[in-house]
CSV table of C-alpha atoms in Angstrom, one decimal:
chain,number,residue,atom,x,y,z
A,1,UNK,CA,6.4,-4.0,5.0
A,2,UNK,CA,7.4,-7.0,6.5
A,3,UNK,CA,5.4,-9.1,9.5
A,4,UNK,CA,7.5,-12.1,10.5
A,5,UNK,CA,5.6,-14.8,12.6
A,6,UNK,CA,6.4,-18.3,13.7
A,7,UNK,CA,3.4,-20.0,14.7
A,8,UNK,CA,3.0,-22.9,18.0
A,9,UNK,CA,3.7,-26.6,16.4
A,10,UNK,CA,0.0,-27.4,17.9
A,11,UNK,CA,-1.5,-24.8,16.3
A,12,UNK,CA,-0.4,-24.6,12.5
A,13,UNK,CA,-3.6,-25.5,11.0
A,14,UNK,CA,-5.7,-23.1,13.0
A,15,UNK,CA,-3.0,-20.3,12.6
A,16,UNK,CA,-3.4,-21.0,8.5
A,17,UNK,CA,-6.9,-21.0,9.2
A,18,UNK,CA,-7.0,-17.4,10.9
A,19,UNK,CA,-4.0,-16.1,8.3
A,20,UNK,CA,-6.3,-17.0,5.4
A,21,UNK,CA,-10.0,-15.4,6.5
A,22,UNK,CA,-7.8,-12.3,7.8
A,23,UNK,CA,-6.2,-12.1,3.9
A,24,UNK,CA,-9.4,-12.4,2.4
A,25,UNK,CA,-10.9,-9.6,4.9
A,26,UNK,CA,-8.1,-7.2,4.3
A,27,UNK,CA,-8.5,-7.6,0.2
A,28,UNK,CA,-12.0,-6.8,0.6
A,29,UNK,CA,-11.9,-4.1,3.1
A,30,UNK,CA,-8.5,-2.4,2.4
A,31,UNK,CA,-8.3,-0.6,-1.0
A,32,UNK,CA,-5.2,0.7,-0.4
A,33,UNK,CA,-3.2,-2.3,0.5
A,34,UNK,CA,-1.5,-2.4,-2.3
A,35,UNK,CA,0.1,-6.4,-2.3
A,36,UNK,CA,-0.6,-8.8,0.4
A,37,UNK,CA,0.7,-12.1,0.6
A,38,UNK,CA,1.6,-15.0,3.4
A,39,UNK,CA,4.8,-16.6,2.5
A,40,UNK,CA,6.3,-19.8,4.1
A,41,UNK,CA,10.0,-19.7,5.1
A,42,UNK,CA,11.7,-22.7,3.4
A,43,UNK,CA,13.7,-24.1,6.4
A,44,UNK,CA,11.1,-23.5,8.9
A,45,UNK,CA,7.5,-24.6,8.2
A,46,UNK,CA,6.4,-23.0,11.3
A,47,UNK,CA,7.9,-19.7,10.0
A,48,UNK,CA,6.0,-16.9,7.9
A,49,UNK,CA,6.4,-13.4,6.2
A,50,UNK,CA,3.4,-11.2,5.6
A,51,UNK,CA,4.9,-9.2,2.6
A,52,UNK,CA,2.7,-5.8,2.2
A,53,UNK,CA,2.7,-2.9,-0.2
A,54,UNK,CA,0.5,0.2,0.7
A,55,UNK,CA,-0.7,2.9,-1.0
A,56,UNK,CA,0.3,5.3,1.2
A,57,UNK,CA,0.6,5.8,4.7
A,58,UNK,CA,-3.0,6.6,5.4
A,59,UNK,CA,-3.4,3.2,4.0
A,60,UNK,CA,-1.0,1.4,6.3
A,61,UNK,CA,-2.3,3.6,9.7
A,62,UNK,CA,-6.0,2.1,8.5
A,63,UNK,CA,-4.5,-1.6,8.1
A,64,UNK,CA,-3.4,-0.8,11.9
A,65,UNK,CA,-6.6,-0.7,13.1
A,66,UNK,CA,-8.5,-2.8,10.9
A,67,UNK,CA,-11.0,-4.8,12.6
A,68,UNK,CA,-10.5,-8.3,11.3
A,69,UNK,CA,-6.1,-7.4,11.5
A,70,UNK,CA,-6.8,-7.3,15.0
A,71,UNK,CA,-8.3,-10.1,15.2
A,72,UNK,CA,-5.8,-11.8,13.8
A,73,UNK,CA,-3.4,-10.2,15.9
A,74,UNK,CA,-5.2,-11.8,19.0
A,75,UNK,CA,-5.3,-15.2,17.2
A,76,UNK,CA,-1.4,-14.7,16.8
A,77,UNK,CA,-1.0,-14.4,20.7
A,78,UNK,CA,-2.5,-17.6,21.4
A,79,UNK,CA,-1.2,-19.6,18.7
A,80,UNK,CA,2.3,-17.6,17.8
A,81,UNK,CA,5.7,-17.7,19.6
A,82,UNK,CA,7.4,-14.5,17.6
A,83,UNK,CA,6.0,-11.6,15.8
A,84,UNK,CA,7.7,-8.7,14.7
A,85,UNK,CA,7.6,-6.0,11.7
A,86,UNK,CA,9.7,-5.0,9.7
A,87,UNK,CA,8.9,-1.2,7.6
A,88,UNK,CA,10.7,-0.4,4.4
A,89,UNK,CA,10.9,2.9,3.2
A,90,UNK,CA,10.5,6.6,4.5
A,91,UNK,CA,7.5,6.6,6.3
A,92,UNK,CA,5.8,10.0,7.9
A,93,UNK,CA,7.2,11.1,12.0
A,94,UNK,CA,3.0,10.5,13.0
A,95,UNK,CA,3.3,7.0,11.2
A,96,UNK,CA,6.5,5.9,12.6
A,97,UNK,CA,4.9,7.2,16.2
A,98,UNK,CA,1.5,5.1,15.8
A,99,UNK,CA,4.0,2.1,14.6
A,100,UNK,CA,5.8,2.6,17.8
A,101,UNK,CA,3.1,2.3,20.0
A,102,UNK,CA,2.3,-1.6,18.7
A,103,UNK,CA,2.9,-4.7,20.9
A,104,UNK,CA,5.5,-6.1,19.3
A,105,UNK,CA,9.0,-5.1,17.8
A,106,UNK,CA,9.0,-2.6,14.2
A,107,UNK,CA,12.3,-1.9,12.9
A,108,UNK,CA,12.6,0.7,10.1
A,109,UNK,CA,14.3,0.9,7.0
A,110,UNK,CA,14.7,4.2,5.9
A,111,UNK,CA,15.1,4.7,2.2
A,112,UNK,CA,18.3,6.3,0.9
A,113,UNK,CA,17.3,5.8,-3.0
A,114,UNK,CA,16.1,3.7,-5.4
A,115,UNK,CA,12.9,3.7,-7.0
A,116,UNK,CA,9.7,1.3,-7.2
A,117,UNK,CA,7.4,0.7,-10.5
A,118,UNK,CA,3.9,-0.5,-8.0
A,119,UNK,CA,1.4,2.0,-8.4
Protein backbone atom coordinates (compact mmCIF):
# COMPACT_ATOMS: atom_id res chain seq x y z
CA UNK A 1 0.00 0.00 0.00
CA UNK A 2 0.71 3.27 -0.95
CA UNK A 3 -0.58 6.77 0.96
CA UNK A 4 0.50 9.78 -1.17
CA UNK A 5 0.27 13.22 0.70
CA UNK A 6 1.52 16.64 0.01
CA UNK A 7 1.53 18.71 2.99
CA UNK A 8 0.61 22.99 3.23
CA UNK A 9 4.12 24.92 2.81
CA UNK A 10 3.12 26.55 6.48
CA UNK A 11 2.74 23.49 7.89
CA UNK A 12 5.73 21.14 7.11
CA UNK A 13 7.23 20.97 10.44
CA UNK A 14 4.03 20.26 12.24
CA UNK A 15 2.91 17.69 9.50
CA UNK A 16 6.52 15.86 10.25
CA UNK A 17 5.68 16.29 13.67
CA UNK A 18 2.22 14.36 13.53
CA UNK A 19 3.75 11.83 10.68
CA UNK A 20 6.41 10.80 13.19
CA UNK A 21 4.25 10.19 16.67
CA UNK A 22 1.62 8.45 14.27
CA UNK A 23 4.72 5.96 12.95
CA UNK A 24 5.82 5.32 16.33
CA UNK A 25 2.00 4.59 17.46
CA UNK A 26 1.34 2.26 14.67
CA UNK A 27 4.82 0.18 15.38
CA UNK A 28 3.75 -0.17 18.79
CA UNK A 29 0.13 -0.90 18.40
CA UNK A 30 -0.05 -2.69 15.00
CA UNK A 31 1.62 -6.11 14.92
CA UNK A 32 0.60 -6.91 11.81
CA UNK A 33 1.84 -3.91 9.81
CA UNK A 34 4.24 -5.58 8.35
CA UNK A 35 6.84 -2.36 6.89
CA UNK A 36 6.01 1.15 7.54
CA UNK A 37 7.92 3.95 6.33
CA UNK A 38 7.49 7.90 5.38
CA UNK A 39 9.38 8.65 2.34
CA UNK A 40 10.13 12.19 0.86
CA UNK A 41 9.54 12.62 -2.93
CA UNK A 42 12.89 14.00 -4.37
CA UNK A 43 11.50 16.91 -6.59
CA UNK A 44 8.89 17.97 -4.14
CA UNK A 45 9.80 18.40 -0.52
CA UNK A 46 6.32 19.03 0.37
CA UNK A 47 5.53 15.57 -1.17
CA UNK A 48 5.32 12.08 0.78
CA UNK A 49 4.65 8.27 0.36
CA UNK A 50 3.59 6.15 3.30
CA UNK A 51 4.90 2.79 1.92
CA UNK A 52 3.05 -0.17 3.95
CA UNK A 53 3.18 -3.95 4.01
CA UNK A 54 0.46 -5.85 6.07
CA UNK A 55 0.14 -9.09 7.21
CA UNK A 56 -3.01 -9.65 5.95
CA UNK A 57 -6.03 -7.98 5.43
CA UNK A 58 -7.39 -8.21 8.95
CA UNK A 59 -4.26 -6.27 9.59
CA UNK A 60 -4.80 -3.45 7.12
CA UNK A 61 -8.94 -3.24 8.10
CA UNK A 62 -7.39 -2.67 11.88
CA UNK A 63 -4.79 0.05 10.61
CA UNK A 64 -8.18 1.67 9.14
CA UNK A 65 -9.47 2.37 12.24
CA UNK A 66 -6.59 2.69 14.41
CA UNK A 67 -6.96 5.38 16.90
CA UNK A 68 -3.82 7.40 16.57
CA UNK A 69 -4.12 6.71 12.21
CA UNK A 70 -7.03 8.77 12.61
CA UNK A 71 -5.69 11.11 14.23
CA UNK A 72 -3.38 11.65 11.83
CA UNK A 73 -5.81 11.52 9.26
CA UNK A 74 -7.44 14.76 10.94
CA UNK A 75 -4.00 16.38 11.25
CA UNK A 76 -3.68 15.68 7.41
CA UNK A 77 -6.92 17.75 6.76
CA UNK A 78 -5.74 20.82 8.33
CA UNK A 79 -2.29 20.74 7.25
CA UNK A 80 -2.46 18.61 3.80
CA UNK A 81 -3.53 19.74 0.22
CA UNK A 82 -3.75 15.97 -1.40
CA UNK A 83 -4.12 12.57 0.01
CA UNK A 84 -4.81 9.56 -1.79
CA UNK A 85 -4.02 5.58 -1.52
CA UNK A 86 -2.89 3.57 -3.57
CA UNK A 87 -3.47 -0.72 -2.76
CA UNK A 88 -1.31 -3.25 -4.40
CA UNK A 89 -2.30 -6.69 -4.61
CA UNK A 90 -5.57 -8.90 -4.45
CA UNK A 91 -7.22 -7.80 -1.57
CA UNK A 92 -10.68 -9.55 -0.16
CA UNK A 93 -14.45 -7.94 -1.88
CA UNK A 94 -15.28 -6.78 2.25
CA UNK A 95 -11.76 -5.07 2.24
CA UNK A 96 -11.88 -3.40 -0.99
CA UNK A 97 -15.72 -2.35 0.32
CA UNK A 98 -14.42 -0.81 3.77
CA UNK A 99 -11.43 0.85 1.49
CA UNK A 100 -14.15 2.37 -0.59
CA UNK A 101 -15.93 3.93 2.02
CA UNK A 102 -12.69 6.24 3.06
CA UNK A 103 -12.53 10.08 2.47
CA UNK A 104 -10.23 10.19 0.03
CA UNK A 105 -9.31 8.47 -3.46
CA UNK A 106 -7.98 4.38 -3.32
CA UNK A 107 -7.05 2.94 -6.51
CA UNK A 108 -6.33 -0.82 -6.67
CA UNK A 109 -3.88 -2.85 -8.21
CA UNK A 110 -4.90 -6.16 -8.61
CA UNK A 111 -2.20 -8.76 -8.78
CA UNK A 112 -1.87 -10.82 -11.92
CA UNK A 113 1.46 -12.76 -10.70
CA UNK A 114 4.53 -12.45 -9.21
CA UNK A 115 5.59 -13.38 -5.87
CA UNK A 116 6.83 -11.57 -2.67
CA UNK A 117 9.66 -13.03 -0.08
CA UNK A 118 8.09 -10.53 3.24
CA UNK A 119 6.79 -12.73 5.74
Amino acid sequence: CRARCHVKQDCLAAYLEAAEVADKAVKESEPGMLHHTFDQDPTDPLAFTWSEVYKDDASLLFHLTNPPLVKFVEQHGEMGDDFSVEIYGTIAPATKEACNALPFPVKYFDTKFGYSRVA
